[in-house]
Amino acid sequence: MMKNLIIVAALVALGGCAVTPNSANVYSSRQAQGEQSVRMAVVDSVRPVTIDKNHGGNGAGTLAGGALGAVAAGSTIGKGNGSLAAGVVGAVLGGIVGNQVENNLNQRPGLEITVRLDNGELRAITQDADEPFRVGERVRLLSSGGVTRVTH
């Protein structure tokens, strides 16, 4: 019973940690073969940022951590009321730790890339920091459906 509860809690936690990339190099299946407009530009500035992929969280880390904490503390400490109290404390501490883990997993390093289009307009695009960009470098802006990517 306890092993099953731990497995379920771990699966919930892992499911809550799935994040969608904001990379210029990753396309969803519905974006594949879609036409994009292409504009040329020059990198004006690059600023490191943090991308929070799950602002506010979905609570999976808190729930899984709380469940694991309750089971671990409640089943190993005390008997009767002592076990119940340990389970409650374990649930609270596990929830706090689980929430922090979820937040850390949902934050990724990103770049705010400001570019100057050939017509002189400035645009800023934020995406995952999985490709380096340098000021003065010539780049492409690929746009479709309100999403723009900066690529080389």
PDB file of C-alpha atoms in Angstrom:
ATOM      1  CA  MET A   1       0.000   0.000   0.000  1.00  0.00           C
ATOM      2  CA  MET A   2       2.709   2.474   1.016  1.00  0.00           C
ATOM      3  CA  LYS A   3       4.809   1.626  -2.079  1.00  0.00           C
ATOM      4  CA  ASN A   4       1.787   2.271  -4.315  1.00  0.00           C
ATOM      5  CA  LEU A   5       1.160   5.640  -2.675  1.00  0.00           C
ATOM      6  CA  ILE A   6       4.801   6.637  -3.135  1.00  0.00           C
ATOM      7  CA  ILE A   7       4.728   5.603  -6.802  1.00  0.00           C
ATOM      8  CA  VAL A   8       1.518   7.562  -7.446  1.00  0.00           C
ATOM      9  CA  ALA A   9       2.927  10.643  -5.696  1.00  0.00           C
ATOM     10  CA  ALA A  10       6.155  10.431  -7.709  1.00  0.00           C
ATOM     11  CA  LEU A  11       4.211  10.146 -10.986  1.00  0.00           C
ATOM     12  CA  VAL A  12       2.086  13.167 -10.080  1.00  0.00           C
ATOM     13  CA  ALA A  13       5.248  15.138  -9.300  1.00  0.00           C
ATOM     14  CA  LEU A  14       6.896  14.144 -12.569  1.00  0.00           C
ATOM     15  CA  GLY A  15       3.752  14.973 -14.549  1.00  0.00           C
ATOM     16  CA  GLY A  16       3.690  18.428 -13.002  1.00  0.00           C
ATOM     17  CA  CYS A  17       7.302  19.017 -13.995  1.00  0.00           C
ATOM     18  CA  ALA A  18       6.730  18.693 -17.743  1.00  0.00           C
ATOM     19  CA  VAL A  19       7.475  22.018 -19.391  1.00  0.00           C
ATOM     20  CA  THR A  20       7.154  23.272 -22.940  1.00  0.00           C
ATOM     21  CA  PRO A  21      10.377  24.635 -24.409  1.00  0.00           C
ATOM     22  CA  ASN A  22      10.594  28.213 -25.673  1.00  0.00           C
ATOM     23  CA  SER A  23      13.491  27.334 -27.909  1.00  0.00           C
ATOM     24  CA  ALA A  24      14.000  28.549 -31.443  1.00  0.00           C
ATOM     25  CA  ASN A  25      15.091  24.968 -32.179  1.00  0.00           C
ATOM     26  CA  VAL A  26      11.965  23.109 -30.973  1.00  0.00           C
ATOM     27  CA  TYR A  27       8.737  22.899 -32.951  1.00  0.00           C
ATOM     28  CA  SER A  28       5.480  21.233 -31.907  1.00  0.00           C
ATOM     29  CA  SER A  29       3.939  18.791 -34.385  1.00  0.00           C
ATOM     30  CA  ARG A  30       1.261  21.346 -35.335  1.00  0.00           C
ATOM     31  CA  GLN A  31       3.974  23.925 -36.120  1.00  0.00           C
ATOM     32  CA  ALA A  32       5.830  21.565 -38.458  1.00  0.00           C
ATOM     33  CA  GLN A  33       5.384  22.358 -42.139  1.00  0.00           C
ATOM     34  CA  GLY A  34       3.670  25.625 -41.292  1.00  0.00           C
ATOM     35  CA  GLU A  35       4.692  28.643 -43.304  1.00  0.00           C
ATOM     36  CA  GLN A  36       6.531  31.389 -41.433  1.00  0.00           C
ATOM     37  CA  SER A  37       7.381  34.912 -42.467  1.00  0.00           C
ATOM     38  CA  VAL A  38      11.099  35.664 -42.416  1.00  0.00           C
ATOM     39  CA  ARG A  39      12.620  39.054 -41.616  1.00  0.00           C
ATOM     40  CA  MET A  40      16.302  39.835 -41.424  1.00  0.00           C
ATOM     41  CA  ALA A  41      17.723  41.883 -38.559  1.00  0.00           C
ATOM     42  CA  VAL A  42      20.870  42.717 -36.613  1.00  0.00           C
ATOM     43  CA  VAL A  43      21.207  41.964 -32.904  1.00  0.00           C
ATOM     44  CA  ASP A  44      21.114  45.248 -30.973  1.00  0.00           C
ATOM     45  CA  SER A  45      21.395  43.803 -27.435  1.00  0.00           C
ATOM     46  CA  VAL A  46      21.154  40.512 -25.546  1.00  0.00           C
ATOM     47  CA  ARG A  47      20.032  40.291 -21.934  1.00  0.00           C
ATOM     48  CA  PRO A  48      19.864  37.140 -19.802  1.00  0.00           C
ATOM     49  CA  VAL A  49      16.438  36.537 -18.229  1.00  0.00           C
ATOM     50  CA  THR A  50      14.642  33.737 -16.391  1.00  0.00           C
ATOM     51  CA  ILE A  51      11.678  32.129 -18.117  1.00  0.00           C
ATOM     52  CA  ASP A  52       9.051  30.860 -15.672  1.00  0.00           C
ATOM     53  CA  LYS A  53       7.318  28.160 -17.655  1.00  0.00           C
ATOM     54  CA  ASN A  54       4.587  27.511 -15.130  1.00  0.00           C
ATOM     55  CA  HIS A  55       3.896  30.804 -13.389  1.00  0.00           C
ATOM     56  CA  GLY A  56       2.109  30.031 -10.149  1.00  0.00           C
ATOM     57  CA  GLY A  57       2.686  26.296 -10.536  1.00  0.00           C
ATOM     58  CA  ASN A  58       0.041  23.630 -10.830  1.00  0.00           C
ATOM     59  CA  GLY A  59       0.583  22.342  -7.293  1.00  0.00           C
ATOM     60  CA  ALA A  60       1.787  18.886  -8.328  1.00  0.00           C
ATOM     61  CA  GLY A  61       5.111  19.330  -6.531  1.00  0.00           C
ATOM     62  CA  THR A  62       3.382  20.518  -3.361  1.00  0.00           C
ATOM     63  CA  LEU A  63       0.899  17.635  -3.421  1.00  0.00           C
ATOM     64  CA  ALA A  64       3.507  14.983  -4.198  1.00  0.00           C
ATOM     65  CA  GLY A  65       5.935  16.350  -1.619  1.00  0.00           C
ATOM     66  CA  GLY A  66       3.203  16.538   0.983  1.00  0.00           C
ATOM     67  CA  ALA A  67       2.064  12.978   0.290  1.00  0.00           C
ATOM     68  CA  LEU A  68       5.606  11.625   0.404  1.00  0.00           C
ATOM     69  CA  GLY A  69       6.366  13.573   3.580  1.00  0.00           C
ATOM     70  CA  ALA A  70       3.210  12.347   5.296  1.00  0.00           C
ATOM     71  CA  VAL A  71       3.830   8.722   4.387  1.00  0.00           C
ATOM     72  CA  ALA A  72       7.519   8.791   5.264  1.00  0.00           C
ATOM     73  CA  ALA A  73       7.130  10.594   8.588  1.00  0.00           C
ATOM     74  CA  GLY A  74       3.843   8.994   9.630  1.00  0.00           C
ATOM     75  CA  SER A  75       4.991   5.447   9.019  1.00  0.00           C
ATOM     76  CA  THR A  76       8.408   5.750  10.640  1.00  0.00           C
ATOM     77  CA  ILE A  77       7.879   7.985  13.672  1.00  0.00           C
ATOM     78  CA  GLY A  78       5.804   7.163  16.751  1.00  0.00           C
ATOM     79  CA  LYS A  79       2.600   5.222  17.204  1.00  0.00           C
ATOM     80  CA  GLY A  80      -1.004   6.408  17.424  1.00  0.00           C
ATOM     81  CA  ASN A  81      -1.231  10.179  17.923  1.00  0.00           C
ATOM     82  CA  GLY A  82       2.561  10.530  17.611  1.00  0.00           C
ATOM     83  CA  SER A  83       2.414   8.904  14.199  1.00  0.00           C
ATOM     84  CA  LEU A  84      -0.449  11.195  13.160  1.00  0.00           C
ATOM     85  CA  ALA A  85       1.415  14.314  14.330  1.00  0.00           C
ATOM     86  CA  ALA A  86       4.579  13.188  12.566  1.00  0.00           C
ATOM     87  CA  GLY A  87       2.554  12.602   9.406  1.00  0.00           C
ATOM     88  CA  VAL A  88       1.083  16.110   9.531  1.00  0.00           C
ATOM     89  CA  VAL A  89       4.503  17.708  10.090  1.00  0.00           C
ATOM     90  CA  GLY A  90       5.974  15.514   7.336  1.00  0.00           C
ATOM     91  CA  ALA A  91       3.186  16.551   4.965  1.00  0.00           C
ATOM     92  CA  VAL A  92       3.774  20.258   5.603  1.00  0.00           C
ATOM     93  CA  LEU A  93       7.551  20.013   5.229  1.00  0.00           C
ATOM     94  CA  GLY A  94       7.243  17.734   2.199  1.00  0.00           C
ATOM     95  CA  GLY A  95       4.797  20.181   0.601  1.00  0.00           C
ATOM     96  CA  ILE A  96       7.207  23.076   1.100  1.00  0.00           C
ATOM     97  CA  VAL A  97      10.105  21.117  -0.391  1.00  0.00           C
ATOM     98  CA  GLY A  98       7.936  19.794  -3.255  1.00  0.00           C
ATOM     99  CA  ASN A  99       6.767  23.317  -4.108  1.00  0.00           C
ATOM    100  CA  GLN A 100      10.353  24.584  -4.231  1.00  0.00           C
ATOM    101  CA  VAL A 101      11.435  21.673  -6.438  1.00  0.00           C
ATOM    102  CA  GLU A 102       8.527  22.348  -8.802  1.00  0.00           C
ATOM    103  CA  ASN A 103       9.419  26.050  -9.008  1.00  0.00           C
ATOM    104  CA  ASN A 104      13.090  25.289  -9.715  1.00  0.00           C
ATOM    105  CA  LEU A 105      12.218  22.785 -12.446  1.00  0.00           C
ATOM    106  CA  ASN A 106       9.867  25.244 -14.137  1.00  0.00           C
ATOM    107  CA  GLN A 107      12.415  28.047 -14.409  1.00  0.00           C
ATOM    108  CA  ARG A 108      14.817  28.090 -17.308  1.00  0.00           C
ATOM    109  CA  PRO A 109      17.527  30.507 -18.414  1.00  0.00           C
ATOM    110  CA  GLY A 110      16.402  32.672 -21.311  1.00  0.00           C
ATOM    111  CA  LEU A 111      17.541  35.551 -23.471  1.00  0.00           C
ATOM    112  CA  GLU A 112      15.790  38.770 -24.319  1.00  0.00           C
ATOM    113  CA  ILE A 113      17.158  39.490 -27.780  1.00  0.00           C
ATOM    114  CA  THR A 114      16.584  42.995 -29.111  1.00  0.00           C
ATOM    115  CA  VAL A 115      17.053  43.276 -32.855  1.00  0.00           C
ATOM    116  CA  ARG A 116      16.987  46.121 -35.353  1.00  0.00           C
ATOM    117  CA  LEU A 117      15.061  45.232 -38.480  1.00  0.00           C
ATOM    118  CA  ASP A 118      16.318  46.365 -41.869  1.00  0.00           C
ATOM    119  CA  ASN A 119      13.653  49.110 -41.860  1.00  0.00           C
ATOM    120  CA  GLY A 120      15.095  50.497 -38.590  1.00  0.00           C
ATOM    121  CA  GLU A 121      12.384  49.195 -36.219  1.00  0.00           C
ATOM    122  CA  LEU A 122      13.403  47.566 -32.947  1.00  0.00           C
ATOM    123  CA  ARG A 123      11.877  44.277 -31.787  1.00  0.00           C
ATOM    124  CA  ALA A 124      12.526  42.248 -28.638  1.00  0.00           C
ATOM    125  CA  ILE A 125      12.022  38.478 -28.540  1.00  0.00           C
ATOM    126  CA  THR A 126      12.454  36.295 -25.461  1.00  0.00           C
ATOM    127  CA  GLN A 127      13.345  32.644 -25.867  1.00  0.00           C
ATOM    128  CA  ASP A 128      15.320  29.823 -24.202  1.00  0.00           C
ATOM    129  CA  ALA A 129      19.045  30.495 -23.889  1.00  0.00           C
ATOM    130  CA  ASP A 130      20.049  27.437 -25.900  1.00  0.00           C
ATOM    131  CA  GLU A 131      21.764  29.323 -28.708  1.00  0.00           C
ATOM    132  CA  PRO A 132      24.282  32.182 -28.317  1.00  0.00           C
ATOM    133  CA  PHE A 133      23.690  35.573 -29.928  1.00  0.00           C
ATOM    134  CA  ARG A 134      26.160  38.463 -30.185  1.00  0.00           C
ATOM    135  CA  VAL A 135      25.568  42.177 -30.683  1.00  0.00           C
ATOM    136  CA  GLY A 136      26.056  43.141 -34.332  1.00  0.00           C
ATOM    137  CA  GLU A 137      25.289  39.636 -35.581  1.00  0.00           C
ATOM    138  CA  ARG A 138      22.921  39.201 -38.546  1.00  0.00           C
ATOM    139  CA  VAL A 139      19.923  36.992 -37.629  1.00  0.00           C
ATOM    140  CA  ARG A 140      16.566  35.817 -38.968  1.00  0.00           C
ATOM    141  CA  LEU A 141      13.207  36.387 -37.275  1.00  0.00           C
ATOM    142  CA  LEU A 142      10.788  33.560 -38.059  1.00  0.00           C
ATOM    143  CA  SER A 143       7.175  34.502 -37.284  1.00  0.00           C
ATOM    144  CA  SER A 144       3.931  32.546 -37.439  1.00  0.00           C
ATOM    145  CA  GLY A 145       0.735  32.605 -35.389  1.00  0.00           C
ATOM    146  CA  GLY A 146       1.977  35.249 -32.968  1.00  0.00           C
ATOM    147  CA  VAL A 147       5.196  33.342 -32.207  1.00  0.00           C
ATOM    148  CA  THR A 148       8.544  34.766 -33.305  1.00  0.00           C
ATOM    149  CA  ARG A 149      11.895  32.997 -33.041  1.00  0.00           C
ATOM    150  CA  VAL A 150      15.386  34.399 -33.506  1.00  0.00           C
ATOM    151  CA  THR A 151      17.745  32.096 -35.409  1.00  0.00           C
ATOM    152  CA  HIS A 152      21.023  32.253 -37.254  1.00  0.00           C
TER     153      HIS A 152
END
